[in-house]
Amino acid sequence: METSTEDVEPSVAGEATTTAQAQDVAAVERAVPTAIPPASLSPSRAGDFMQCPLLYRFRVIDRLPEKPSEAATRGTLVHAVLERLFDAPAAERTAPRAKSLIPGQWDRLRESRPEIQELFAQDPEGERLARWLGEAEQLVERWFSLEDPTRLEPAERELFVEAELESGLRLRGIIDRVDVAPTGEVRIVDYKTGKAPRPEYAEGALFQMKFYALVVWRLKNVVPRRLQLVYLGSGDVLTYDPVLADLERVERKLLALWEAIRTATETGDWRPRPTKLCGWCDHQEHCPEFGGTPPPYPLPVRGADGGSAGGPGVVPREAQPLPVRGADGGSAGGPGVVPREAQPLPVRAPESAEGAQGRMGPD
C-alpha cells in the first residue's frame, strides 16, 4: 500500500511539513474517498501513469483500496527505524541500537495503520511475524555496511517538499534524507529495501531521484550535487551527479505527462497498459484486460465541443476522445495514451511477491 502525498498541504508553501502531519491528512483522505481531479504530481503517481494510465485513475481518482503487503510494510518499518536512529547522539548510532528500535516502531505502525493487522491474522503462533521482523533486522544491519551514521548529520529527514512550476503544475514528494556539506553541496538520499536493478533498468530508479532534484532546484535554485539510492536488499549504492540539463529534461517530461493526465481526466478515457507487473496488481477485477469493469467514472467528462458531456460516470456517444498534444504541437495519440516525452521506462517484473513493492508510505 502507498500513502499518497497528492493532497497533503505543507505548513509553509514550498517548504516542509512533518511526516506525521502528512500521514494524518492521508488517513482522513482514506476515510473519506471523495473524487476530485488531480491537482499535483508525485514521483509514485507519475510512475503509475507511465506504467498504466488506468492504474493511475484507480489510485488517484477512484481511490480504490489496496491490500497491504509484507514487503511494502517492512519497507515502511525500516524507513522509520533509520529516520529515528538519527535522534540519538552520533556515537550511539550503532546497529544494536537501530535493531532495538524495531519493536517500538512496529507497534507505532500497527496503531497508525490498523489495516496491516490482517497481514499476520493467520499466524496464531507468531512464526511468520518473527521471521518477518528478523528480515527487517537484517536490512537495518546491512545499512551499516553501506553508510556510517556516526559520521552523518542529516539536514533533513523524511522531508516533505512541494514546488509549483511556471505552468502551474505542483510537484510533491517526501525525501528520505538530505545531507548538506559544509561547502553547501546537497546530497539527496533514498533508501530502498529491495535489490538494485540491473543497469538497463537503472534509469527508471533514477527518475524518482531526478524528480526530487528538480523540486529542490525549483525551491532553492540549487542543483543537488549527488543523488544516492541505497539498496538494502542487495547491499548496493547507486549514485548519480545531475547537471542542470538533466533537470530541464525531467521538467519537460513531467509537463508532457501532466498534459496527458489532464486530458484523460477531462475525457474519462483511461486506458490499461498490460505489462509483466499486471500480475501483482490489486485491481484486476476492475481491469478490462482481465475481464473486469472499472467503476463508474466519478468526475464530469468533456464533450466533443469542449463543454460538459454529463455528470459523473456518464460518457455520451458524442464525447469522442480528444488527441494528446505532443511536444512538437502535433497529435501524440488519444486520451489515456502516454505522449512520447513521457513514455514509460523499461519494466522490470519483480522476482516474487516480495519484490512487487518495496515500501508502504509516502514517496
Tab-separated table of C-alpha atoms in Angstrom:
chain	number	residue	atom	x	y	z
A	1	MET	CA	0.000	0.000	0.000
A	2	GLU	CA	1.147	3.504	-0.571
A	3	THR	CA	0.155	6.718	1.087
A	4	SER	CA	-0.234	9.461	-1.491
A	5	THR	CA	1.181	12.924	-0.993
A	6	GLU	CA	-1.073	14.339	-3.685
A	7	ASP	CA	-3.274	16.400	-1.370
A	8	VAL	CA	-1.071	16.919	1.674
A	9	GLU	CA	-0.627	20.631	2.362
A	10	PRO	CA	2.793	21.783	3.639
A	11	SER	CA	2.930	24.046	6.664
A	12	VAL	CA	4.618	26.779	4.627
A	13	ALA	CA	4.181	26.929	0.849
A	14	GLY	CA	7.216	25.452	-0.836
A	15	GLU	CA	8.714	24.193	2.404
A	16	ALA	CA	8.412	21.113	4.595
A	17	THR	CA	5.939	19.597	6.979
A	18	THR	CA	6.386	16.539	9.163
A	19	THR	CA	5.685	13.003	8.056
A	20	ALA	CA	3.214	12.673	10.923
A	21	GLN	CA	1.207	15.600	9.586
A	22	ALA	CA	1.248	14.120	6.107
A	23	GLN	CA	0.067	10.769	7.435
A	24	ASP	CA	-2.727	12.405	9.445
A	25	VAL	CA	-4.057	14.070	6.314
A	26	ALA	CA	-3.674	10.855	4.347
A	27	ALA	CA	-5.696	8.986	6.999
A	28	VAL	CA	-8.553	11.432	6.564
A	29	GLU	CA	-8.374	11.000	2.797
A	30	ARG	CA	-8.642	7.231	3.136
A	31	ALA	CA	-11.674	7.569	5.413
A	32	VAL	CA	-13.475	9.981	3.049
A	33	PRO	CA	-12.561	8.952	-0.526
A	34	THR	CA	-14.053	11.964	-2.337
A	35	ALA	CA	-13.299	12.010	-6.048
A	36	ILE	CA	-11.519	15.197	-7.101
A	37	PRO	CA	-9.469	15.996	-10.213
A	38	PRO	CA	-5.717	15.535	-9.762
A	39	ALA	CA	-4.059	18.713	-8.529
A	40	SER	CA	-0.412	17.711	-8.167
A	41	LEU	CA	2.097	15.086	-9.144
A	42	SER	CA	4.438	12.935	-7.069
A	43	PRO	CA	7.129	10.520	-8.280
A	44	SER	CA	4.989	7.493	-7.466
A	45	ARG	CA	1.909	8.816	-9.226
A	46	ALA	CA	3.957	9.849	-12.242
A	47	GLY	CA	5.316	6.316	-12.303
A	48	ASP	CA	1.789	4.911	-12.071
A	49	PHE	CA	0.639	6.823	-15.143
A	50	MET	CA	3.693	5.841	-17.160
A	51	GLN	CA	3.199	2.227	-16.139
A	52	CYS	CA	-0.568	2.169	-16.729
A	53	PRO	CA	-2.943	5.152	-17.070
A	54	LEU	CA	-5.832	3.066	-15.718
A	55	LEU	CA	-3.822	2.237	-12.582
A	56	TYR	CA	-3.314	5.962	-12.045
A	57	ARG	CA	-7.074	6.501	-12.266
A	58	PHE	CA	-7.817	3.700	-9.794
A	59	ARG	CA	-5.362	5.107	-7.256
A	60	VAL	CA	-5.806	8.862	-7.637
A	61	ILE	CA	-9.404	9.393	-8.776
A	62	ASP	CA	-11.335	6.295	-7.687
A	63	ARG	CA	-9.018	5.710	-4.702
A	64	LEU	CA	-9.734	2.011	-4.719
A	65	PRO	CA	-8.429	0.212	-1.634
A	66	GLU	CA	-5.324	-1.930	-1.906
A	67	LYS	CA	-4.261	-4.749	0.326
A	68	PRO	CA	-1.168	-4.183	2.454
A	69	SER	CA	1.819	-6.320	1.561
A	70	GLU	CA	4.547	-7.710	3.782
A	71	ALA	CA	7.259	-6.225	1.562
A	72	ALA	CA	5.854	-2.709	1.499
A	73	THR	CA	5.077	-2.732	5.214
A	74	ARG	CA	8.595	-3.949	6.002
A	75	GLY	CA	9.898	-1.079	3.898
A	76	THR	CA	7.907	1.425	5.927
A	77	LEU	CA	9.180	-0.096	9.166
A	78	VAL	CA	12.818	0.031	8.090
A	79	HIS	CA	12.466	3.640	6.903
A	80	ALA	CA	11.014	4.618	10.286
A	81	VAL	CA	13.879	2.950	12.149
A	82	LEU	CA	16.552	4.668	10.041
A	83	GLU	CA	14.856	8.019	10.471
A	84	ARG	CA	14.566	7.677	14.255
A	85	LEU	CA	18.141	6.460	14.690
A	86	PHE	CA	19.407	9.959	13.955
A	87	ASP	CA	17.622	11.204	17.065
A	88	ALA	CA	20.456	9.611	19.053
A	89	PRO	CA	23.884	11.213	19.522
A	90	ALA	CA	26.322	10.253	16.774
A	91	ALA	CA	28.356	7.845	18.929
A	92	GLU	CA	25.220	5.901	19.858
A	93	ARG	CA	24.056	5.244	16.292
A	94	THR	CA	25.041	1.588	16.287
A	95	ALA	CA	23.497	-1.481	14.694
A	96	PRO	CA	22.288	-2.909	18.040
A	97	ARG	CA	20.662	0.425	18.852
A	98	ALA	CA	18.953	0.527	15.463
A	99	LYS	CA	17.633	-3.014	15.789
A	100	SER	CA	16.316	-2.230	19.248
A	101	LEU	CA	14.066	0.411	17.685
A	102	ILE	CA	12.217	-2.135	15.542
A	103	PRO	CA	9.663	-3.408	18.127
A	104	GLY	CA	8.589	0.091	19.140
A	105	GLN	CA	8.306	1.312	15.559
A	106	TRP	CA	6.324	-1.792	14.652
A	107	ASP	CA	3.877	-1.050	17.460
A	108	ARG	CA	3.506	2.531	16.265
A	109	LEU	CA	2.929	1.375	12.712
A	110	ARG	CA	0.184	-1.033	13.763
A	111	GLU	CA	-1.518	1.694	15.778
A	112	SER	CA	-1.441	4.202	12.949
A	113	ARG	CA	-2.468	1.717	10.231
A	114	PRO	CA	-4.888	-0.856	11.634
A	115	GLU	CA	-5.334	-2.433	8.201
A	116	ILE	CA	-1.883	-4.034	8.377
A	117	GLN	CA	-3.100	-6.250	11.220
A	118	GLU	CA	-4.514	-8.574	8.558
A	119	LEU	CA	-1.013	-9.367	7.314
A	120	PHE	CA	-0.448	-11.777	10.180
A	121	ALA	CA	-4.046	-12.629	11.049
A	122	GLN	CA	-3.431	-16.267	10.054
A	123	ASP	CA	-0.284	-16.558	12.140
A	124	PRO	CA	-1.512	-17.577	15.606
A	125	GLU	CA	1.887	-18.866	16.702
A	126	GLY	CA	3.659	-15.734	15.536
A	127	GLU	CA	6.194	-17.653	13.441
A	128	ARG	CA	5.683	-15.647	10.252
A	129	LEU	CA	5.786	-12.385	12.170
A	130	ALA	CA	9.022	-13.366	13.912
A	131	ARG	CA	10.603	-14.289	10.567
A	132	TRP	CA	9.349	-11.047	9.015
A	133	LEU	CA	10.773	-8.939	11.855
A	134	GLY	CA	14.047	-10.846	11.526
A	135	GLU	CA	14.210	-9.881	7.856
A	136	ALA	CA	13.693	-6.241	8.836
A	137	GLU	CA	16.596	-6.554	11.278
A	138	GLN	CA	18.818	-7.909	8.519
A	139	LEU	CA	18.010	-4.945	6.280
A	140	VAL	CA	18.736	-2.481	9.071
A	141	GLU	CA	22.021	-4.197	9.903
A	142	ARG	CA	23.094	-4.239	6.254
A	143	TRP	CA	22.721	-0.473	6.098
A	144	PHE	CA	25.698	-0.128	8.446
A	145	SER	CA	27.919	-1.799	5.838
A	146	LEU	CA	26.880	0.861	3.303
A	147	GLU	CA	26.874	4.067	5.345
A	148	ASP	CA	28.311	5.189	8.677
A	149	PRO	CA	25.608	7.093	10.595
A	150	THR	CA	28.146	8.209	13.225
A	151	ARG	CA	29.662	10.462	10.555
A	152	LEU	CA	26.390	11.797	9.169
A	153	GLU	CA	24.306	14.725	10.370
A	154	PRO	CA	21.327	14.945	8.004
A	155	ALA	CA	19.990	18.412	7.325
A	156	GLU	CA	16.542	16.893	6.831
A	157	ARG	CA	14.817	13.539	7.302
A	158	GLU	CA	11.543	12.483	5.692
A	159	LEU	CA	11.305	15.940	4.167
A	160	PHE	CA	8.002	16.826	2.508
A	161	VAL	CA	8.664	19.176	-0.409
A	162	GLU	CA	6.433	20.982	-2.870
A	163	ALA	CA	7.230	23.269	-5.772
A	164	GLU	CA	4.936	24.937	-8.287
A	165	LEU	CA	6.249	25.252	-11.825
A	166	GLU	CA	5.573	28.245	-14.041
A	167	SER	CA	2.902	26.174	-15.791
A	168	GLY	CA	1.006	25.841	-12.505
A	169	LEU	CA	1.874	22.158	-12.068
A	170	ARG	CA	2.614	21.322	-8.427
A	171	LEU	CA	5.261	18.713	-7.762
A	172	ARG	CA	5.307	16.979	-4.387
A	173	GLY	CA	7.214	14.254	-2.648
A	174	ILE	CA	8.907	13.069	0.523
A	175	ILE	CA	12.701	12.793	0.513
A	176	ASP	CA	14.158	10.193	2.875
A	177	ARG	CA	17.284	12.187	3.726
A	178	VAL	CA	19.007	15.397	2.724
A	179	ASP	CA	22.688	15.871	3.536
A	180	VAL	CA	24.338	19.267	3.197
A	181	ALA	CA	28.137	19.546	3.167
A	182	PRO	CA	29.931	22.427	4.930
A	183	THR	CA	30.577	23.803	1.431
A	184	GLY	CA	26.823	23.892	0.762
A	185	GLU	CA	26.678	20.942	-1.633
A	186	VAL	CA	23.451	18.949	-1.355
A	187	ARG	CA	23.053	15.177	-1.457
A	188	ILE	CA	19.628	13.568	-1.743
A	189	VAL	CA	19.420	10.029	-0.336
A	190	ASP	CA	16.663	7.458	-0.735
A	191	TYR	CA	16.523	4.062	0.982
A	192	LYS	CA	15.243	1.044	-0.940
A	193	THR	CA	14.569	-2.239	0.821
A	194	GLY	CA	14.603	-4.167	-2.440
A	195	LYS	CA	17.522	-5.169	-4.648
A	196	ALA	CA	19.367	-2.855	-7.006
A	197	PRO	CA	18.122	-3.021	-10.610
A	198	ARG	CA	20.230	-4.259	-13.469
A	199	PRO	CA	21.981	-1.477	-15.417
A	200	GLU	CA	19.348	-1.420	-18.163
A	201	TYR	CA	16.710	-0.542	-15.562
A	202	ALA	CA	18.743	1.982	-13.592
A	203	GLU	CA	17.203	4.976	-15.377
A	204	GLY	CA	13.784	4.036	-14.036
A	205	ALA	CA	15.096	4.090	-10.490
A	206	LEU	CA	16.826	7.422	-11.044
A	207	PHE	CA	13.632	9.061	-12.337
A	208	GLN	CA	12.366	9.431	-8.778
A	209	MET	CA	15.646	10.990	-7.668
A	210	LYS	CA	15.741	13.426	-10.584
A	211	PHE	CA	12.172	14.374	-9.727
A	212	TYR	CA	13.293	15.278	-6.206
A	213	ALA	CA	16.313	17.131	-7.583
A	214	LEU	CA	14.014	19.169	-9.830
A	215	VAL	CA	11.851	20.147	-6.864
A	216	VAL	CA	14.894	21.170	-4.811
A	217	TRP	CA	16.244	23.193	-7.726
A	218	ARG	CA	12.926	24.999	-8.195
A	219	LEU	CA	12.638	25.660	-4.452
A	220	LYS	CA	16.207	26.667	-3.638
A	221	ASN	CA	17.778	27.385	-7.030
A	222	VAL	CA	20.391	24.763	-6.154
A	223	VAL	CA	21.185	21.715	-8.274
A	224	PRO	CA	21.906	18.813	-5.882
A	225	ARG	CA	25.499	17.636	-6.142
A	226	ARG	CA	24.601	13.957	-5.791
A	227	LEU	CA	21.616	11.641	-5.912
A	228	GLN	CA	22.096	8.430	-3.937
A	229	LEU	CA	19.978	5.279	-3.825
A	230	VAL	CA	20.820	2.857	-1.007
A	231	TYR	CA	19.597	-0.674	-1.765
A	232	LEU	CA	19.400	-2.589	1.487
A	233	GLY	CA	18.131	-5.761	-0.179
A	234	SER	CA	21.319	-6.315	-2.158
A	235	GLY	CA	23.792	-4.075	-0.346
A	236	ASP	CA	24.376	-1.740	-3.296
A	237	VAL	CA	24.629	2.032	-3.557
A	238	LEU	CA	23.684	3.728	-6.828
A	239	THR	CA	24.801	7.344	-7.275
A	240	TYR	CA	24.249	9.941	-9.949
A	241	ASP	CA	25.557	13.502	-10.179
A	242	PRO	CA	22.946	15.550	-12.046
A	243	VAL	CA	23.511	18.634	-14.152
A	244	LEU	CA	21.018	21.361	-14.950
A	245	ALA	CA	20.196	19.849	-18.341
A	246	ASP	CA	19.032	16.652	-16.581
A	247	LEU	CA	16.518	18.583	-14.511
A	248	GLU	CA	15.274	20.570	-17.503
A	249	ARG	CA	14.635	17.306	-19.367
A	250	VAL	CA	12.745	15.879	-16.402
A	251	GLU	CA	10.640	19.031	-16.212
A	252	ARG	CA	9.706	18.753	-19.893
A	253	LYS	CA	8.846	15.110	-19.378
A	254	LEU	CA	6.609	15.892	-16.402
A	255	LEU	CA	4.824	18.706	-18.249
A	256	ALA	CA	4.026	16.344	-21.128
A	257	LEU	CA	2.910	13.714	-18.662
A	258	TRP	CA	0.668	16.170	-16.819
A	259	GLU	CA	-0.953	17.278	-20.091
A	260	ALA	CA	-1.817	13.646	-20.819
A	261	ILE	CA	-3.228	13.222	-17.290
A	262	ARG	CA	-5.346	16.370	-17.640
A	263	THR	CA	-6.772	15.202	-20.969
A	264	ALA	CA	-7.610	11.754	-19.604
A	265	THR	CA	-9.214	13.350	-16.537
A	266	GLU	CA	-11.418	15.616	-18.644
A	267	THR	CA	-12.497	12.925	-21.114
A	268	GLY	CA	-12.680	9.981	-18.722
A	269	ASP	CA	-10.610	7.895	-21.139
A	270	TRP	CA	-8.092	5.938	-19.066
A	271	ARG	CA	-6.541	3.029	-20.902
A	272	PRO	CA	-4.840	-0.020	-19.399
A	273	ARG	CA	-1.296	-0.803	-20.436
A	274	PRO	CA	-0.601	-4.506	-19.936
A	275	THR	CA	2.878	-5.370	-18.663
A	276	LYS	CA	4.505	-8.075	-16.569
A	277	LEU	CA	3.595	-6.025	-13.497
A	278	CYS	CA	-0.124	-6.710	-14.035
A	279	GLY	CA	0.263	-9.971	-12.142
A	280	TRP	CA	0.866	-8.014	-8.931
A	281	CYS	CA	-1.969	-5.508	-9.400
A	282	ASP	CA	-4.758	-5.376	-6.801
A	283	HIS	CA	-7.281	-4.079	-9.333
A	284	GLN	CA	-7.628	-6.955	-11.791
A	285	GLU	CA	-11.355	-7.325	-11.050
A	286	HIS	CA	-11.859	-3.778	-12.344
A	287	CYS	CA	-9.495	-4.015	-15.309
A	288	PRO	CA	-10.785	-4.769	-18.857
A	289	GLU	CA	-7.572	-6.676	-19.581
A	290	PHE	CA	-8.740	-9.257	-17.019
A	291	GLY	CA	-12.398	-9.174	-17.989
A	292	GLY	CA	-13.277	-6.644	-15.313
A	293	THR	CA	-15.232	-3.406	-15.460
A	294	PRO	CA	-13.980	-0.136	-13.989
A	295	PRO	CA	-16.317	1.570	-11.515
A	296	PRO	CA	-18.479	4.420	-12.889
A	297	TYR	CA	-16.313	7.429	-13.600
A	298	PRO	CA	-16.893	9.838	-10.694
A	299	LEU	CA	-15.933	13.089	-12.456
A	300	PRO	CA	-17.705	15.125	-15.168
A	301	VAL	CA	-16.411	14.470	-18.668
A	302	ARG	CA	-15.809	16.879	-21.518
A	303	GLY	CA	-17.881	16.603	-24.690
A	304	ALA	CA	-16.600	16.857	-28.237
A	305	ASP	CA	-17.473	20.580	-28.328
A	306	GLY	CA	-15.367	21.234	-25.234
A	307	GLY	CA	-18.392	21.574	-22.952
A	308	SER	CA	-19.615	19.259	-20.231
A	309	ALA	CA	-20.922	15.952	-21.545
A	310	GLY	CA	-22.825	14.990	-18.426
A	311	GLY	CA	-22.394	14.114	-14.787
A	312	PRO	CA	-20.006	11.677	-13.195
A	313	GLY	CA	-19.980	8.273	-14.826
A	314	VAL	CA	-21.788	9.498	-17.951
A	315	VAL	CA	-19.858	9.270	-21.215
A	316	PRO	CA	-22.261	10.108	-24.079
A	317	ARG	CA	-21.622	8.801	-27.570
A	318	GLU	CA	-20.738	12.210	-28.945
A	319	ALA	CA	-17.946	12.646	-26.387
A	320	GLN	CA	-15.206	11.436	-28.702
A	321	PRO	CA	-11.662	11.148	-27.341
A	322	LEU	CA	-9.506	14.174	-27.957
A	323	PRO	CA	-5.863	13.864	-29.025
A	324	VAL	CA	-2.983	14.494	-26.679
A	325	ARG	CA	-0.692	17.254	-27.925
A	326	GLY	CA	2.916	16.213	-28.442
A	327	ALA	CA	5.975	18.339	-27.799
A	328	ASP	CA	6.012	19.418	-31.465
A	329	GLY	CA	2.384	20.549	-31.339
A	330	GLY	CA	1.149	17.525	-33.247
A	331	SER	CA	-1.052	14.683	-32.120
A	332	ALA	CA	0.537	12.154	-29.823
A	333	GLY	CA	-2.428	9.800	-29.602
A	334	GLY	CA	-5.778	9.643	-27.863
A	335	PRO	CA	-6.591	10.304	-24.217
A	336	GLY	CA	-5.004	7.869	-21.877
A	337	VAL	CA	-2.091	7.408	-24.267
A	338	VAL	CA	1.191	8.464	-22.721
A	339	PRO	CA	2.888	11.008	-25.026
A	340	ARG	CA	6.317	10.244	-26.393
A	341	GLU	CA	8.095	12.545	-23.947
A	342	ALA	CA	6.523	10.675	-21.043
A	343	GLN	CA	6.883	7.129	-22.322
A	344	PRO	CA	7.498	4.538	-19.610
A	345	LEU	CA	10.952	3.254	-18.943
A	346	PRO	CA	11.692	-0.463	-19.293
A	347	VAL	CA	9.518	-2.560	-16.981
A	348	ARG	CA	11.280	-4.926	-14.603
A	349	ALA	CA	8.982	-7.632	-13.285
A	350	PRO	CA	9.544	-8.382	-9.588
A	351	GLU	CA	11.151	-11.698	-8.879
A	352	SER	CA	8.465	-12.541	-6.326
A	353	ALA	CA	5.535	-11.051	-4.493
A	354	GLU	CA	8.061	-9.702	-2.011
A	355	GLY	CA	9.610	-7.617	-4.766
A	356	ALA	CA	6.359	-6.174	-6.031
A	357	GLN	CA	6.518	-3.311	-3.579
A	358	GLY	CA	9.402	-2.021	-1.556
A	359	ARG	CA	7.770	0.469	0.732
A	360	MET	CA	4.432	1.402	2.179
A	361	GLY	CA	4.077	5.064	2.862
A	362	PRO	CA	4.892	8.409	1.352
A	363	ASP	CA	7.010	8.949	-1.683
